Amino acid sequence: MTMRLADIAAHAGVSEATVSRVLNGKPGVATSTRQAVLTALDVLGYERPPRLRQQRAGLIGLIVPELSNPIFPAFAQIIENTLAQAGYAAVLCTMTAGGIREDDYTELLLERGVAGIILVNGEHADSQSDPARYIRLTDRGLPIVLINGFRPDIPAPFISNDDTASLEMAVAHLAALGHQRIGLAVGQERFVPSIRKTEGFRRGMKEHLNATDVDDLIVNTLFTVEGGQAAAQQLLDSGATAICCGSDIIAIGAIRGVRQRGLRVPEDVSVVGFDDSPMTAYLDPPLTTVRQPVREMSLAAVENLLEELGGAKVPRTELLYRPELVVRRSTAPRKA
């Protein structure tokens, strides 16, 4: 069947010049427009050019830290579905303690001939990790997109939640409820998200409570229920009546730690999480948390990767997404 640009353009709602750019792999075409043209080809029964047929069958590596924390399956689901709509299959790789390392997964993906890789909270989020592992990938022309944990020494597009603003929001909320001894239970110091959340906590405490000496109200712990439980015990010993947490998982542990003291949430101690994982609305009590815009960040990551695969040069900078405070029933005014 002879391909008619006019038919494809009419079906896709674009100009014939745009159709030509897509078919010839030219840059400067939005991902949604490119996909509309490819869909028009399929619907009208035209055979895709060989380059586009190869793209349709392409594989994309998707590396996430773990699946036990609900926020990471949420990222994976949206990214995988969005890639599938663009004709790509995601190869999901998950990190577990004592399991395969990220570098090993990367080598495995390269052996499978992936067209690109998206990494969520990977080794790049560790401020002490070697950026050379990512520079090797970009030097060989492999498109990569990194989610959270911005590092200026890694030449790749970053998609991040504004962690600093997240903790400023949490502190502002608790201060408005009358809390003055507000604690922070956050992950290990070397991780970029923890560094930024700690900075946001300090800013919030200074701005809303004029408190600058808050070192005894900051506890670095593991991103686990047990880590949150231990951190809560320490913060309660420091006189905290409210606790901001670096993740919803830590917050669940913090609530457990509060109850171990015979105290109630939120009547005695308020707790704020971070992520707005799918289960947070169903906890007892439903968790007040800072929502990480997972959907928007996931779509942006795929958009950046597809732009690179289409020949466009995406800026090697950080796209910073604004979080949202979701108030539920784990926070309440401070008892007089």
PDB file of C-alpha atoms in Angstrom, residues 126-333:
ATOM      1  CA  ASP A 126      23.717   8.326  47.317  1.00  0.00           C
ATOM      2  CA  SER A 127      25.825  11.492  47.538  1.00  0.00           C
ATOM      3  CA  GLN A 128      28.918   9.358  48.137  1.00  0.00           C
ATOM      4  CA  SER A 129      28.478   7.049  45.140  1.00  0.00           C
ATOM      5  CA  ASP A 130      30.739   7.168  42.094  1.00  0.00           C
ATOM      6  CA  PRO A 131      29.095   9.012  39.169  1.00  0.00           C
ATOM      7  CA  ALA A 132      31.377   7.198  36.705  1.00  0.00           C
ATOM      8  CA  ARG A 133      28.854   4.341  36.355  1.00  0.00           C
ATOM      9  CA  TYR A 134      26.386   6.752  34.735  1.00  0.00           C
ATOM     10  CA  ILE A 135      28.966   8.679  32.736  1.00  0.00           C
ATOM     11  CA  ARG A 136      29.991   5.392  31.099  1.00  0.00           C
ATOM     12  CA  LEU A 137      26.399   4.894  29.973  1.00  0.00           C
ATOM     13  CA  THR A 138      25.963   8.397  28.595  1.00  0.00           C
ATOM     14  CA  ASP A 139      29.373   8.277  26.882  1.00  0.00           C
ATOM     15  CA  ARG A 140      28.222   5.268  24.876  1.00  0.00           C
ATOM     16  CA  GLY A 141      25.103   7.179  23.809  1.00  0.00           C
ATOM     17  CA  LEU A 142      22.583   5.288  25.931  1.00  0.00           C
ATOM     18  CA  PRO A 143      19.686   7.550  27.005  1.00  0.00           C
ATOM     19  CA  ILE A 144      19.073   7.446  30.768  1.00  0.00           C
ATOM     20  CA  VAL A 145      16.673   9.357  33.013  1.00  0.00           C
ATOM     21  CA  LEU A 146      17.110   9.498  36.790  1.00  0.00           C
ATOM     22  CA  ILE A 147      14.264  10.006  39.266  1.00  0.00           C
ATOM     23  CA  ASN A 148      15.018  11.661  42.633  1.00  0.00           C
ATOM     24  CA  GLY A 149      18.492  12.173  44.110  1.00  0.00           C
ATOM     25  CA  PHE A 150      19.817  14.943  41.853  1.00  0.00           C
ATOM     26  CA  ARG A 151      23.564  14.972  41.288  1.00  0.00           C
ATOM     27  CA  PRO A 152      25.085  17.851  39.278  1.00  0.00           C
ATOM     28  CA  ASP A 153      28.077  15.645  38.423  1.00  0.00           C
ATOM     29  CA  ILE A 154      25.922  13.212  36.410  1.00  0.00           C
ATOM     30  CA  PRO A 155      25.169  14.429  32.843  1.00  0.00           C
ATOM     31  CA  ALA A 156      21.589  13.173  32.572  1.00  0.00           C
ATOM     32  CA  PRO A 157      18.017  14.464  32.873  1.00  0.00           C
ATOM     33  CA  PHE A 158      16.677  14.322  36.447  1.00  0.00           C
ATOM     34  CA  ILE A 159      13.053  14.259  37.585  1.00  0.00           C
ATOM     35  CA  SER A 160      12.702  15.089  41.287  1.00  0.00           C
ATOM     36  CA  ASN A 161      10.180  15.806  43.968  1.00  0.00           C
ATOM     37  CA  ASP A 162      10.918  19.047  45.834  1.00  0.00           C
ATOM     38  CA  ASP A 163      11.970  17.376  49.075  1.00  0.00           C
ATOM     39  CA  THR A 164      12.975  20.654  50.704  1.00  0.00           C
ATOM     40  CA  ALA A 165       9.514  22.142  50.161  1.00  0.00           C
ATOM     41  CA  SER A 166       7.935  18.889  51.357  1.00  0.00           C
ATOM     42  CA  LEU A 167       9.365  19.159  54.850  1.00  0.00           C
ATOM     43  CA  GLU A 168       8.754  22.896  55.014  1.00  0.00           C
ATOM     44  CA  MET A 169       5.068  22.099  54.360  1.00  0.00           C
ATOM     45  CA  ALA A 170       4.998  19.437  57.059  1.00  0.00           C
ATOM     46  CA  VAL A 171       6.573  21.723  59.665  1.00  0.00           C
ATOM     47  CA  ALA A 172       4.268  24.615  58.739  1.00  0.00           C
ATOM     48  CA  HIS A 173       1.230  22.369  59.212  1.00  0.00           C
ATOM     49  CA  LEU A 174       2.351  21.128  62.620  1.00  0.00           C
ATOM     50  CA  ALA A 175       3.401  24.583  63.796  1.00  0.00           C
ATOM     51  CA  ALA A 176      -0.044  25.902  62.850  1.00  0.00           C
ATOM     52  CA  LEU A 177      -1.509  23.223  65.122  1.00  0.00           C
ATOM     53  CA  GLY A 178       0.498  24.621  68.040  1.00  0.00           C
ATOM     54  CA  HIS A 179       3.375  22.116  68.090  1.00  0.00           C
ATOM     55  CA  GLN A 180       6.780  23.535  68.983  1.00  0.00           C
ATOM     56  CA  ARG A 181       8.874  20.438  69.671  1.00  0.00           C
ATOM     57  CA  ILE A 182       8.682  18.905  66.222  1.00  0.00           C
ATOM     58  CA  GLY A 183      10.978  15.998  65.378  1.00  0.00           C
ATOM     59  CA  LEU A 184      12.286  14.611  62.092  1.00  0.00           C
ATOM     60  CA  ALA A 185      12.751  10.886  61.404  1.00  0.00           C
ATOM     61  CA  VAL A 186      14.558  10.642  58.068  1.00  0.00           C
ATOM     62  CA  GLY A 187      16.841   8.287  56.150  1.00  0.00           C
ATOM     63  CA  GLN A 188      20.606   8.015  56.231  1.00  0.00           C
ATOM     64  CA  GLU A 189      22.570  11.247  55.967  1.00  0.00           C
ATOM     65  CA  ARG A 190      24.386  10.379  52.754  1.00  0.00           C
ATOM     66  CA  PHE A 191      21.264  10.171  50.581  1.00  0.00           C
ATOM     67  CA  VAL A 192      20.325  13.281  48.594  1.00  0.00           C
ATOM     68  CA  PRO A 193      16.584  13.086  49.465  1.00  0.00           C
ATOM     69  CA  SER A 194      17.483  12.886  53.180  1.00  0.00           C
ATOM     70  CA  ILE A 195      19.850  15.835  52.861  1.00  0.00           C
ATOM     71  CA  ARG A 196      17.162  17.923  51.189  1.00  0.00           C
ATOM     72  CA  LYS A 197      14.431  16.899  53.620  1.00  0.00           C
ATOM     73  CA  THR A 198      16.662  17.803  56.544  1.00  0.00           C
ATOM     74  CA  GLU A 199      17.335  21.190  54.959  1.00  0.00           C
ATOM     75  CA  GLY A 200      13.590  21.738  54.519  1.00  0.00           C
ATOM     76  CA  PHE A 201      12.957  20.748  58.129  1.00  0.00           C
ATOM     77  CA  ARG A 202      15.556  23.208  59.400  1.00  0.00           C
ATOM     78  CA  ARG A 203      14.139  25.982  57.229  1.00  0.00           C
ATOM     79  CA  GLY A 204      10.610  25.276  58.409  1.00  0.00           C
ATOM     80  CA  MET A 205      11.606  25.238  62.072  1.00  0.00           C
ATOM     81  CA  LYS A 206      13.431  28.567  61.684  1.00  0.00           C
ATOM     82  CA  GLU A 207      10.687  30.251  59.678  1.00  0.00           C
ATOM     83  CA  HIS A 208       7.650  29.092  61.641  1.00  0.00           C
ATOM     84  CA  LEU A 209       9.048  28.603  65.140  1.00  0.00           C
ATOM     85  CA  ASN A 210      12.241  30.685  65.107  1.00  0.00           C
ATOM     86  CA  ALA A 211      14.045  27.514  66.185  1.00  0.00           C
ATOM     87  CA  THR A 212      17.626  27.068  64.978  1.00  0.00           C
ATOM     88  CA  ASP A 213      19.072  24.640  67.540  1.00  0.00           C
ATOM     89  CA  VAL A 214      17.227  21.522  66.396  1.00  0.00           C
ATOM     90  CA  ASP A 215      19.972  18.904  66.165  1.00  0.00           C
ATOM     91  CA  ASP A 216      18.427  16.864  68.994  1.00  0.00           C
ATOM     92  CA  LEU A 217      15.160  16.756  67.039  1.00  0.00           C
ATOM     93  CA  ILE A 218      16.678  15.125  63.932  1.00  0.00           C
ATOM     94  CA  VAL A 219      17.162  11.356  63.813  1.00  0.00           C
ATOM     95  CA  ASN A 220      18.662   9.568  60.811  1.00  0.00           C
ATOM     96  CA  THR A 221      17.396   6.033  60.534  1.00  0.00           C
ATOM     97  CA  LEU A 222      16.613   3.239  58.072  1.00  0.00           C
ATOM     98  CA  PHE A 223      13.717   3.506  55.618  1.00  0.00           C
ATOM     99  CA  THR A 224      11.884   0.705  57.425  1.00  0.00           C
ATOM    100  CA  VAL A 225       9.085   0.283  59.948  1.00  0.00           C
ATOM    101  CA  GLU A 226      11.685  -0.706  62.522  1.00  0.00           C
ATOM    102  CA  GLY A 227      13.747   2.375  61.696  1.00  0.00           C
ATOM    103  CA  GLY A 228      10.741   4.623  62.222  1.00  0.00           C
ATOM    104  CA  GLN A 229       9.888   2.912  65.494  1.00  0.00           C
ATOM    105  CA  ALA A 230      13.399   3.407  66.890  1.00  0.00           C
ATOM    106  CA  ALA A 231      13.514   7.026  65.695  1.00  0.00           C
ATOM    107  CA  ALA A 232      10.193   7.808  67.374  1.00  0.00           C
ATOM    108  CA  GLN A 233      11.467   6.508  70.703  1.00  0.00           C
ATOM    109  CA  GLN A 234      14.487   8.791  70.481  1.00  0.00           C
ATOM    110  CA  LEU A 235      12.406  11.818  69.461  1.00  0.00           C
ATOM    111  CA  LEU A 236       9.913  11.255  72.266  1.00  0.00           C
ATOM    112  CA  ASP A 237      12.845  11.238  74.685  1.00  0.00           C
ATOM    113  CA  SER A 238      13.722  14.682  73.279  1.00  0.00           C
ATOM    114  CA  GLY A 239      10.252  15.958  74.105  1.00  0.00           C
ATOM    115  CA  ALA A 240       8.744  15.902  70.602  1.00  0.00           C
ATOM    116  CA  THR A 241       4.965  16.231  70.418  1.00  0.00           C
ATOM    117  CA  ALA A 242       4.945  15.818  66.627  1.00  0.00           C
ATOM    118  CA  ILE A 243       7.088  13.833  64.192  1.00  0.00           C
ATOM    119  CA  CYS A 244       7.781  14.474  60.498  1.00  0.00           C
ATOM    120  CA  CYS A 245       8.890  11.335  58.646  1.00  0.00           C
ATOM    121  CA  GLY A 246      10.989  10.825  55.536  1.00  0.00           C
ATOM    122  CA  SER A 247       8.610   8.184  54.164  1.00  0.00           C
ATOM    123  CA  ASP A 248       5.220   6.650  54.896  1.00  0.00           C
ATOM    124  CA  ILE A 249       6.983   3.434  55.912  1.00  0.00           C
ATOM    125  CA  ILE A 250       8.971   5.337  58.552  1.00  0.00           C
ATOM    126  CA  ALA A 251       5.729   7.002  59.667  1.00  0.00           C
ATOM    127  CA  ILE A 252       4.071   3.620  60.219  1.00  0.00           C
ATOM    128  CA  GLY A 253       6.990   2.662  62.446  1.00  0.00           C
ATOM    129  CA  ALA A 254       6.788   6.012  64.250  1.00  0.00           C
ATOM    130  CA  ILE A 255       3.121   5.418  65.072  1.00  0.00           C
ATOM    131  CA  ARG A 256       4.054   2.011  66.449  1.00  0.00           C
ATOM    132  CA  GLY A 257       6.802   3.611  68.545  1.00  0.00           C
ATOM    133  CA  VAL A 258       4.404   6.201  69.948  1.00  0.00           C
ATOM    134  CA  ARG A 259       1.905   3.534  70.924  1.00  0.00           C
ATOM    135  CA  GLN A 260       4.621   1.498  72.612  1.00  0.00           C
ATOM    136  CA  ARG A 261       4.931   4.411  75.041  1.00  0.00           C
ATOM    137  CA  GLY A 262       1.229   4.185  75.833  1.00  0.00           C
ATOM    138  CA  LEU A 263       0.571   7.371  73.864  1.00  0.00           C
ATOM    139  CA  ARG A 264      -2.048   8.005  71.209  1.00  0.00           C
ATOM    140  CA  VAL A 265      -1.861   9.325  67.640  1.00  0.00           C
ATOM    141  CA  PRO A 266      -2.896  12.096  67.151  1.00  0.00           C
ATOM    142  CA  GLU A 267      -4.236  12.939  70.607  1.00  0.00           C
ATOM    143  CA  ASP A 268      -0.789  12.888  72.248  1.00  0.00           C
ATOM    144  CA  VAL A 269       1.623  12.896  69.317  1.00  0.00           C
ATOM    145  CA  SER A 270       1.017  13.967  65.703  1.00  0.00           C
ATOM    146  CA  VAL A 271       2.737  12.117  62.835  1.00  0.00           C
ATOM    147  CA  VAL A 272       3.261  13.250  59.238  1.00  0.00           C
ATOM    148  CA  GLY A 273       4.463  10.865  56.533  1.00  0.00           C
ATOM    149  CA  PHE A 274       5.949  11.400  53.084  1.00  0.00           C
ATOM    150  CA  ASP A 275       4.998   9.871  49.697  1.00  0.00           C
ATOM    151  CA  ASP A 276       1.216   9.371  50.028  1.00  0.00           C
ATOM    152  CA  SER A 277       1.617   5.680  49.268  1.00  0.00           C
ATOM    153  CA  PRO A 278      -1.564   3.872  48.144  1.00  0.00           C
ATOM    154  CA  MET A 279      -2.279   2.455  51.615  1.00  0.00           C
ATOM    155  CA  THR A 280      -1.913   5.627  53.687  1.00  0.00           C
ATOM    156  CA  ALA A 281      -5.601   6.579  53.586  1.00  0.00           C
ATOM    157  CA  TYR A 282      -6.493   3.192  55.112  1.00  0.00           C
ATOM    158  CA  LEU A 283      -4.153   3.232  58.104  1.00  0.00           C
ATOM    159  CA  ASP A 284      -5.401   3.697  61.650  1.00  0.00           C
ATOM    160  CA  PRO A 285      -5.489   6.628  61.867  1.00  0.00           C
ATOM    161  CA  PRO A 286      -5.408   7.655  58.188  1.00  0.00           C
ATOM    162  CA  LEU A 287      -2.015   9.246  57.686  1.00  0.00           C
ATOM    163  CA  THR A 288      -1.423  12.937  57.108  1.00  0.00           C
ATOM    164  CA  THR A 289       1.362  12.945  54.539  1.00  0.00           C
ATOM    165  CA  VAL A 290       3.138  14.932  51.837  1.00  0.00           C
ATOM    166  CA  ARG A 291       2.159  13.616  48.427  1.00  0.00           C
ATOM    167  CA  GLN A 292       4.970  13.011  45.984  1.00  0.00           C
ATOM    168  CA  PRO A 293       3.520  13.641  42.483  1.00  0.00           C
ATOM    169  CA  VAL A 294       4.321  10.143  41.253  1.00  0.00           C
ATOM    170  CA  ARG A 295       2.166  10.211  38.153  1.00  0.00           C
ATOM    171  CA  GLU A 296       3.455  13.537  36.896  1.00  0.00           C
ATOM    172  CA  MET A 297       7.063  12.585  37.616  1.00  0.00           C
ATOM    173  CA  SER A 298       6.695   9.202  35.907  1.00  0.00           C
ATOM    174  CA  LEU A 299       5.147  10.723  32.791  1.00  0.00           C
ATOM    175  CA  ALA A 300       7.906  13.333  32.654  1.00  0.00           C
ATOM    176  CA  ALA A 301      10.593  10.657  32.939  1.00  0.00           C
ATOM    177  CA  VAL A 302       9.131   8.686  30.046  1.00  0.00           C
ATOM    178  CA  GLU A 303       8.640  11.878  28.018  1.00  0.00           C
ATOM    179  CA  ASN A 304      12.309  12.792  28.471  1.00  0.00           C
ATOM    180  CA  LEU A 305      13.475   9.322  27.520  1.00  0.00           C
ATOM    181  CA  LEU A 306      11.292   9.161  24.427  1.00  0.00           C
ATOM    182  CA  GLU A 307      12.532  12.595  23.338  1.00  0.00           C
ATOM    183  CA  GLU A 308      16.102  11.314  23.584  1.00  0.00           C
ATOM    184  CA  LEU A 309      15.217   8.166  21.650  1.00  0.00           C
ATOM    185  CA  GLY A 310      13.598  10.340  19.006  1.00  0.00           C
ATOM    186  CA  GLY A 311      16.817  12.249  18.479  1.00  0.00           C
ATOM    187  CA  ALA A 312      16.142  15.328  20.608  1.00  0.00           C
ATOM    188  CA  LYS A 313      18.689  16.544  23.159  1.00  0.00           C
ATOM    189  CA  VAL A 314      17.016  16.886  26.557  1.00  0.00           C
ATOM    190  CA  PRO A 315      18.639  19.414  28.932  1.00  0.00           C
ATOM    191  CA  ARG A 316      20.930  17.811  31.532  1.00  0.00           C
ATOM    192  CA  THR A 317      19.181  19.554  34.385  1.00  0.00           C
ATOM    193  CA  GLU A 318      16.644  18.813  37.124  1.00  0.00           C
ATOM    194  CA  LEU A 319      12.885  19.111  36.696  1.00  0.00           C
ATOM    195  CA  LEU A 320      11.588  19.812  40.200  1.00  0.00           C
ATOM    196  CA  TYR A 321       7.982  18.882  40.993  1.00  0.00           C
ATOM    197  CA  ARG A 322       5.910  20.542  43.699  1.00  0.00           C
ATOM    198  CA  PRO A 323       4.500  18.211  46.399  1.00  0.00           C
ATOM    199  CA  GLU A 324       1.106  18.508  48.102  1.00  0.00           C
ATOM    200  CA  LEU A 325       0.213  18.278  51.797  1.00  0.00           C
ATOM    201  CA  VAL A 326      -2.609  15.773  52.341  1.00  0.00           C
ATOM    202  CA  VAL A 327      -4.195  16.297  55.760  1.00  0.00           C
ATOM    203  CA  ARG A 328      -5.884  13.275  57.311  1.00  0.00           C
ATOM    204  CA  ARG A 329      -6.337  12.203  60.920  1.00  0.00           C
ATOM    205  CA  SER A 330      -2.806  11.486  62.211  1.00  0.00           C
ATOM    206  CA  THR A 331      -2.293  15.157  63.117  1.00  0.00           C
ATOM    207  CA  ALA A 332      -4.181  17.281  65.639  1.00  0.00           C
ATOM    208  CA  PRO A 333      -3.710  20.428  67.739  1.00  0.00           C
TER     209      PRO A 333
END
